[in-house]
Amino acid sequence: MKYKFKTINYLDLDSFENNIYINIVHGIIFMDKNEKTNWLQLKFKNNIKENISELNIKISSFNILGELICIEDNDINDFIFKDLNVSPNSFFGQDLAICLNSTEVYSVNIFIDKIITNSGKEIRIFSEYFLKKFKKRKNLKNLKSIYMNKKNGKFILNIKKFSSKMKDNLKKSEVQKKITNIFIISIIFIFISIGGFYLSGYIYNDINYNMGIKYFDDRDYINSLKYFEKSKDFKDSNEKINMVNKEYNIQKSKEIYGGSLGIGYFHTVAMKKDNTTIWFGDESDDKANIVNWKNLKEVSAGEYFTIGLTNDGKVLQTGFNAKYSDDISKLEDIKHISSRYSHIAAIKNDNTVTGVGPNLSGQLDVSDWKDIVEISTGKSHTVGLKSDGTVVATGNNNYGQLDVSSWTNIIEISAGEYHTVGLKSDGTVLAVGTNTTGQLDVSSWKNIKSISAANYMTIGVDMDGNIHGAGFNTNDILNFERYPEMKNLVYVYANIYGLIAIRDDGVLFGTGFPVYNGDMSKISWTNIGR
């Protein structure tokens, strides 16, 4: 179908960040005369040394007040140019048009997101452009050239020139009236220019602020920080910068240490950064099995078994109930595993959840879960963290351990035997379930960055690297003053009656109830993590 276009306005283009990979060199807005729909045409240049096959961009549209125009409930629209085959140093895109679905568009924010070359290479980039309507003010420009002269960088009235031109056609009063009108127009123009300057600055900051929030909600903390830095001192951007930095540090610690530790009744297992595994506790055939595991991404331990996740999404196991061995071998496309007691829960690559093991309390009724980014298994319940910071749970709820539906802004979860804890983005901790030993007494904790729940206790580490504990304290397990070197901690993991804390230099500390976990203080592992 051929469209009849008319040019609305050319666009001034400001690049917020130069990029060596690709540039936008030109932009025009068109209108479809039949449907009265705005379209955007862009001209790109390929600056890399390979042919480009595909280009991904994101576009946000704004009206003249700087308000975001939502199209079908979406703030940001994704566009993909495919099958391009653009050679190096060539221009492309001028024969393509993007529908903006609105006649109110005044400015457009364009974010170049990803390039795919003909060889299949994917290049993730950060390149941003802000395009606004450029209106040619012909009448105002003529007034300047005819009736005003530029002097010392300022426009001033040239009454003599104006009077000479008009004296034969206008009376003196009319001339004075005309001069007054010109003067008023000039003043209005000055105020409009000043207002436009401040308005454009507001729009710029508001766009960056909203983009920062968008990426923060998507847990893309690096891009979120870049946008908030651009809108620094605007609204609460400075507070947002501190919050993003905090959550980024938490995320980084979880990426390194999350999934690298497991504690069972009589054993502890860990994964080292070279993808090998180490074992502490009860000597058994299981130990011999796991030290031979290769290509690991994560490890986890249940009460009497150990599981491992490989980089290709397969799940390994040793010591698990033979009744479910076939089910484990069928697990695939897995990106995260959790097994702390008797069942296994796993997040798939599409962020849905599956599981293996006993399901007497419905702890594996997770087939309808979506958008899950973290998962934790309790004695007979399962808890999942969604990408929007809310929490879902299923299984045994005899003690209220599933009462998490009202939780929001959660960034980390952990399930104990009969209780559940969640870390909020503001550094406080929520807890529900049984409180027989005080394991829920965490309301006074502040500025926490890592949490973990065990049988009857809850452990946390704050942003200053100090460890906190609540609940079961037999044999002074929670008497951390016994370990003066347990400072500057970055991560903690607890299960059954044992806990492990990792210091910022990679040194690991362990403690627990010797009847079950052995003397974990003798653990001297280093280089733990993924």
Short mmCIF file of N, CA, C and O in Angstrom, two decimals, residues 436-523:
data_model
loop_
_atom_site.label_atom_id
_atom_site.label_comp_id
_atom_site.label_asym_id
_atom_site.label_seq_id
_atom_site.Cartn_x
_atom_site.Cartn_y
_atom_site.Cartn_z
N THR A 436 8.25 -19.09 66.75
CA THR A 436 8.47 -19.83 68.00
C THR A 436 9.78 -19.48 68.67
O THR A 436 9.90 -19.54 69.90
N THR A 437 10.79 -19.13 67.91
CA THR A 437 12.09 -18.80 68.51
C THR A 437 12.49 -17.34 68.25
O THR A 437 13.64 -16.97 68.47
N GLY A 438 11.54 -16.54 67.76
CA GLY A 438 11.84 -15.13 67.47
C GLY A 438 12.43 -14.90 66.11
O GLY A 438 13.00 -13.84 65.85
N GLN A 439 12.25 -15.85 65.19
CA GLN A 439 12.85 -15.72 63.86
C GLN A 439 12.19 -14.62 63.02
O GLN A 439 12.73 -14.22 61.98
N LEU A 440 11.04 -14.09 63.46
CA LEU A 440 10.39 -13.01 62.72
C LEU A 440 10.71 -11.63 63.30
O LEU A 440 10.21 -10.62 62.80
N ASP A 441 11.52 -11.58 64.34
CA ASP A 441 11.81 -10.32 65.01
C ASP A 441 12.87 -9.52 64.24
O ASP A 441 14.01 -9.33 64.70
N VAL A 442 12.48 -9.04 63.07
CA VAL A 442 13.42 -8.34 62.19
C VAL A 442 12.94 -6.93 61.85
O VAL A 442 13.55 -6.26 61.00
N SER A 443 11.88 -6.47 62.48
CA SER A 443 11.30 -5.17 62.11
C SER A 443 12.24 -4.00 62.37
O SER A 443 12.10 -2.94 61.75
N SER A 444 13.19 -4.19 63.27
CA SER A 444 14.13 -3.10 63.59
C SER A 444 15.35 -3.09 62.67
O SER A 444 16.17 -2.16 62.73
N TRP A 445 15.50 -4.08 61.83
CA TRP A 445 16.66 -4.14 60.94
C TRP A 445 16.56 -3.03 59.88
O TRP A 445 15.50 -2.82 59.28
N LYS A 446 17.66 -2.37 59.61
CA LYS A 446 17.69 -1.28 58.64
C LYS A 446 18.89 -1.45 57.71
O LYS A 446 19.89 -2.05 58.06
N ASN A 447 18.74 -0.91 56.50
CA ASN A 447 19.86 -0.84 55.56
C ASN A 447 20.45 -2.22 55.26
O ASN A 447 21.67 -2.37 55.12
N ILE A 448 19.58 -3.22 55.14
CA ILE A 448 20.02 -4.61 54.88
C ILE A 448 20.22 -4.82 53.39
O ILE A 448 19.48 -4.29 52.55
N LYS A 449 21.23 -5.63 53.02
CA LYS A 449 21.49 -5.91 51.61
C LYS A 449 21.43 -7.39 51.26
O LYS A 449 21.41 -7.75 50.08
N SER A 450 21.43 -8.29 52.26
CA SER A 450 21.36 -9.73 52.00
C SER A 450 20.64 -10.41 53.15
O SER A 450 20.89 -10.09 54.32
N ILE A 451 19.72 -11.35 52.82
CA ILE A 451 18.98 -12.07 53.85
C ILE A 451 18.96 -13.56 53.55
O ILE A 451 19.14 -13.98 52.40
N SER A 452 18.73 -14.36 54.60
CA SER A 452 18.55 -15.80 54.41
C SER A 452 17.82 -16.37 55.62
O SER A 452 18.06 -15.95 56.76
N ALA A 453 16.90 -17.30 55.36
CA ALA A 453 16.13 -17.94 56.42
C ALA A 453 16.56 -19.39 56.54
O ALA A 453 16.87 -20.05 55.55
N ALA A 454 16.58 -19.89 57.77
CA ALA A 454 16.91 -21.29 58.03
C ALA A 454 15.75 -21.91 58.82
O ALA A 454 14.63 -21.38 58.83
N ASN A 455 16.01 -23.04 59.51
CA ASN A 455 14.92 -23.73 60.21
C ASN A 455 14.16 -22.81 61.15
O ASN A 455 12.96 -22.61 61.01
N TYR A 456 14.83 -22.25 62.12
CA TYR A 456 14.16 -21.40 63.10
C TYR A 456 14.93 -20.10 63.32
O TYR A 456 14.92 -19.55 64.41
N MET A 457 15.60 -19.62 62.28
CA MET A 457 16.34 -18.37 62.42
C MET A 457 16.35 -17.60 61.10
O MET A 457 16.10 -18.16 60.02
N THR A 458 16.63 -16.30 61.22
CA THR A 458 16.74 -15.41 60.07
C THR A 458 18.06 -14.65 60.19
O THR A 458 18.39 -14.14 61.26
N ILE A 459 18.80 -14.56 59.08
CA ILE A 459 20.11 -13.91 59.07
C ILE A 459 20.09 -12.78 58.05
O ILE A 459 19.47 -12.89 56.99
N GLY A 460 20.78 -11.69 58.37
CA GLY A 460 20.89 -10.57 57.43
C GLY A 460 22.26 -9.91 57.51
O GLY A 460 22.94 -9.98 58.53
N VAL A 461 22.65 -9.27 56.41
CA VAL A 461 23.89 -8.48 56.36
C VAL A 461 23.52 -7.08 55.90
O VAL A 461 22.77 -6.91 54.93
N ASP A 462 24.02 -6.05 56.61
CA ASP A 462 23.68 -4.68 56.23
C ASP A 462 24.72 -4.09 55.28
O ASP A 462 25.74 -4.71 54.97
N MET A 463 24.45 -2.87 54.82
CA MET A 463 25.30 -2.23 53.82
C MET A 463 26.70 -1.92 54.36
O MET A 463 27.63 -1.71 53.58
N ASP A 464 26.85 -1.90 55.68
CA ASP A 464 28.17 -1.68 56.29
C ASP A 464 28.94 -2.98 56.49
O ASP A 464 30.05 -2.96 57.02
N GLY A 465 28.32 -4.11 56.08
CA GLY A 465 29.00 -5.40 56.20
C GLY A 465 28.84 -6.09 57.53
O GLY A 465 29.54 -7.07 57.81
N ASN A 466 27.91 -5.61 58.38
CA ASN A 466 27.67 -6.23 59.69
C ASN A 466 26.58 -7.30 59.57
O ASN A 466 25.64 -7.15 58.79
N ILE A 467 26.69 -8.35 60.37
CA ILE A 467 25.74 -9.45 60.33
C ILE A 467 24.71 -9.32 61.45
O ILE A 467 25.02 -8.85 62.55
N HIS A 468 23.47 -9.71 61.16
CA HIS A 468 22.37 -9.66 62.11
C HIS A 468 21.71 -11.02 62.16
O HIS A 468 21.65 -11.74 61.16
N GLY A 469 21.18 -11.39 63.33
CA GLY A 469 20.51 -12.68 63.47
C GLY A 469 19.31 -12.60 64.39
O GLY A 469 19.28 -11.80 65.33
N ALA A 470 18.29 -13.43 64.11
CA ALA A 470 17.10 -13.50 64.96
C ALA A 470 16.62 -14.95 64.99
O ALA A 470 16.62 -15.63 63.96
N GLY A 471 16.24 -15.43 66.19
CA GLY A 471 15.68 -16.76 66.28
C GLY A 471 16.55 -17.75 67.03
O GLY A 471 17.20 -17.40 68.03
N PHE A 472 16.60 -18.98 66.55
CA PHE A 472 17.28 -20.11 67.17
C PHE A 472 18.73 -19.79 67.51
O PHE A 472 19.52 -19.43 66.65
N ASN A 473 19.09 -19.92 68.80
CA ASN A 473 20.43 -19.51 69.23
C ASN A 473 21.09 -20.57 70.11
O ASN A 473 21.94 -20.25 70.94
N THR A 474 20.69 -21.82 69.95
CA THR A 474 21.32 -22.89 70.71
C THR A 474 22.81 -22.94 70.38
O THR A 474 23.22 -22.76 69.23
N ASN A 475 23.62 -23.20 71.41
CA ASN A 475 25.08 -23.22 71.26
C ASN A 475 25.64 -21.88 70.78
O ASN A 475 26.70 -21.82 70.17
N ASP A 476 24.89 -20.81 71.07
CA ASP A 476 25.35 -19.45 70.71
C ASP A 476 25.62 -19.30 69.21
O ASP A 476 26.55 -18.60 68.80
N ILE A 477 24.78 -19.93 68.38
CA ILE A 477 24.97 -19.83 66.94
C ILE A 477 24.95 -18.39 66.48
O ILE A 477 25.71 -17.98 65.59
N LEU A 478 24.07 -17.59 67.11
CA LEU A 478 23.91 -16.20 66.68
C LEU A 478 24.78 -15.23 67.46
O LEU A 478 24.63 -14.02 67.32
N ASN A 479 25.68 -15.74 68.26
CA ASN A 479 26.60 -14.88 69.01
C ASN A 479 27.80 -14.55 68.11
O ASN A 479 28.87 -15.13 68.22
N PHE A 480 27.57 -13.60 67.24
CA PHE A 480 28.59 -13.29 66.23
C PHE A 480 29.79 -12.55 66.81
O PHE A 480 30.81 -12.38 66.11
N GLU A 481 29.69 -12.11 68.06
CA GLU A 481 30.83 -11.47 68.69
C GLU A 481 31.99 -12.44 68.87
O GLU A 481 33.13 -12.03 69.08
N ARG A 482 31.69 -13.74 68.77
CA ARG A 482 32.76 -14.74 68.85
C ARG A 482 33.68 -14.67 67.64
O ARG A 482 34.77 -15.23 67.64
N TYR A 483 33.19 -14.01 66.59
CA TYR A 483 33.97 -13.95 65.35
C TYR A 483 34.26 -12.49 65.01
O TYR A 483 33.62 -11.89 64.14
N PRO A 484 35.22 -11.88 65.68
CA PRO A 484 35.54 -10.46 65.42
C PRO A 484 36.00 -10.21 63.98
O PRO A 484 35.90 -9.09 63.48
N GLU A 485 36.48 -11.27 63.33
CA GLU A 485 36.94 -11.10 61.95
C GLU A 485 35.77 -11.15 60.96
O GLU A 485 35.94 -10.92 59.75
N MET A 486 34.55 -11.44 61.46
CA MET A 486 33.39 -11.53 60.58
C MET A 486 32.83 -10.12 60.33
O MET A 486 31.74 -9.76 60.77
N LYS A 487 33.61 -9.32 59.61
CA LYS A 487 33.24 -7.95 59.27
C LYS A 487 33.34 -7.76 57.76
O LYS A 487 33.89 -8.59 57.05
N ASN A 488 32.80 -6.64 57.28
CA ASN A 488 32.84 -6.32 55.85
C ASN A 488 32.25 -7.45 55.01
O ASN A 488 32.79 -7.82 53.96
N LEU A 489 31.13 -7.97 55.48
CA LEU A 489 30.48 -9.09 54.78
C LEU A 489 29.68 -8.58 53.59
O LEU A 489 29.16 -7.46 53.58
N VAL A 490 29.57 -9.44 52.57
CA VAL A 490 28.83 -9.07 51.36
C VAL A 490 27.65 -9.99 51.08
O VAL A 490 26.74 -9.63 50.33
N TYR A 491 27.65 -11.19 51.69
CA TYR A 491 26.60 -12.16 51.37
C TYR A 491 26.47 -13.16 52.51
O TYR A 491 27.45 -13.48 53.19
N VAL A 492 25.24 -13.65 52.72
CA VAL A 492 25.00 -14.65 53.75
C VAL A 492 24.03 -15.70 53.23
O VAL A 492 23.12 -15.40 52.44
N TYR A 493 24.24 -16.95 53.64
CA TYR A 493 23.34 -18.05 53.28
C TYR A 493 23.16 -18.94 54.50
O TYR A 493 24.15 -19.33 55.15
N ALA A 494 21.90 -19.27 54.81
CA ALA A 494 21.61 -20.12 55.96
C ALA A 494 20.60 -21.18 55.58
O ALA A 494 19.74 -20.96 54.72
N ASN A 495 20.69 -22.33 56.22
CA ASN A 495 19.69 -23.40 56.03
C ASN A 495 19.86 -24.42 57.15
O ASN A 495 20.94 -24.53 57.75
N ILE A 496 18.79 -25.16 57.41
CA ILE A 496 18.75 -26.13 58.51
C ILE A 496 19.18 -25.39 59.79
O ILE A 496 18.51 -24.48 60.22
N TYR A 497 20.35 -25.73 60.37
CA TYR A 497 20.83 -25.04 61.56
C TYR A 497 22.23 -24.46 61.34
O TYR A 497 23.00 -24.27 62.28
N GLY A 498 22.58 -24.18 60.08
CA GLY A 498 23.91 -23.65 59.78
C GLY A 498 23.84 -22.40 58.94
O GLY A 498 22.83 -22.13 58.29
N LEU A 499 24.92 -21.63 58.96
CA LEU A 499 24.98 -20.43 58.12
C LEU A 499 26.40 -20.19 57.64
O LEU A 499 27.38 -20.59 58.29
N ILE A 500 26.49 -19.54 56.49
CA ILE A 500 27.77 -19.18 55.89
C ILE A 500 27.74 -17.70 55.53
O ILE A 500 26.76 -17.20 54.98
N ALA A 501 28.80 -16.98 55.87
CA ALA A 501 28.93 -15.57 55.53
C ALA A 501 30.21 -15.37 54.73
O ALA A 501 31.24 -15.98 55.03
N ILE A 502 30.15 -14.51 53.71
CA ILE A 502 31.31 -14.27 52.85
C ILE A 502 31.75 -12.82 52.99
O ILE A 502 30.95 -11.90 52.90
N ARG A 503 33.04 -12.63 53.22
CA ARG A 503 33.62 -11.31 53.38
C ARG A 503 33.98 -10.73 52.02
O ARG A 503 34.08 -11.45 51.02
N ASP A 504 34.19 -9.40 51.97
CA ASP A 504 34.45 -8.75 50.69
C ASP A 504 35.76 -9.17 50.05
O ASP A 504 35.98 -8.94 48.85
N ASP A 505 36.66 -9.80 50.81
CA ASP A 505 37.90 -10.31 50.23
C ASP A 505 37.78 -11.77 49.80
O ASP A 505 38.77 -12.41 49.45
N GLY A 506 36.54 -12.31 49.84
CA GLY A 506 36.30 -13.68 49.40
C GLY A 506 36.47 -14.74 50.46
O GLY A 506 36.23 -15.92 50.21
N VAL A 507 36.85 -14.36 51.68
CA VAL A 507 37.00 -15.32 52.77
C VAL A 507 35.62 -15.72 53.28
O VAL A 507 34.73 -14.89 53.44
N LEU A 508 35.45 -17.02 53.54
CA LEU A 508 34.17 -17.57 53.96
C LEU A 508 34.22 -17.96 55.43
O LEU A 508 35.20 -18.54 55.90
N PHE A 509 33.14 -17.65 56.17
CA PHE A 509 33.01 -18.03 57.57
C PHE A 509 31.78 -18.92 57.73
O PHE A 509 30.73 -18.64 57.14
N GLY A 510 31.89 -19.98 58.52
CA GLY A 510 30.76 -20.85 58.76
C GLY A 510 30.54 -21.09 60.23
O GLY A 510 31.48 -21.10 61.03
N THR A 511 29.28 -21.25 60.61
CA THR A 511 28.94 -21.61 61.98
C THR A 511 27.61 -22.35 61.95
O THR A 511 26.85 -22.24 60.99
N GLY A 512 27.33 -23.13 62.98
CA GLY A 512 26.09 -23.89 62.99
C GLY A 512 25.97 -24.76 64.21
O GLY A 512 26.77 -24.67 65.16
N PHE A 513 24.96 -25.63 64.22
CA PHE A 513 24.68 -26.54 65.31
C PHE A 513 25.45 -27.83 65.06
O PHE A 513 25.11 -28.58 64.14
N PRO A 514 26.52 -28.10 65.81
CA PRO A 514 27.43 -29.21 65.49
C PRO A 514 26.75 -30.57 65.35
O PRO A 514 27.21 -31.42 64.59
N VAL A 515 25.65 -30.79 66.07
CA VAL A 515 24.97 -32.08 66.00
C VAL A 515 24.58 -32.40 64.56
O VAL A 515 24.64 -33.54 64.10
N TYR A 516 24.19 -31.36 63.82
CA TYR A 516 23.77 -31.57 62.44
C TYR A 516 24.85 -31.17 61.44
O TYR A 516 25.19 -31.91 60.53
N ASN A 517 25.36 -29.96 61.58
CA ASN A 517 26.22 -29.40 60.55
C ASN A 517 27.71 -29.62 60.77
O ASN A 517 28.51 -29.24 59.92
N GLY A 518 28.09 -30.21 61.87
CA GLY A 518 29.50 -30.32 62.17
C GLY A 518 30.07 -28.98 62.60
O GLY A 518 29.36 -27.98 62.68
N ASP A 519 31.33 -28.93 62.88
CA ASP A 519 31.97 -27.69 63.31
C ASP A 519 32.32 -26.87 62.07
O ASP A 519 33.43 -26.93 61.54
N MET A 520 31.34 -26.07 61.61
CA MET A 520 31.52 -25.32 60.37
C MET A 520 32.56 -24.22 60.50
O MET A 520 33.00 -23.65 59.49
N SER A 521 32.96 -23.91 61.72
CA SER A 521 34.01 -22.89 61.90
C SER A 521 35.34 -23.37 61.33
O SER A 521 36.26 -22.57 61.13
N LYS A 522 35.46 -24.67 61.06
CA LYS A 522 36.70 -25.21 60.50
C LYS A 522 36.77 -25.07 58.97
O LYS A 522 37.78 -25.40 58.37
N ILE A 523 35.66 -24.63 58.39
CA ILE A 523 35.67 -24.42 56.94
C ILE A 523 36.63 -23.27 56.60
O ILE A 523 36.55 -22.20 57.19
#
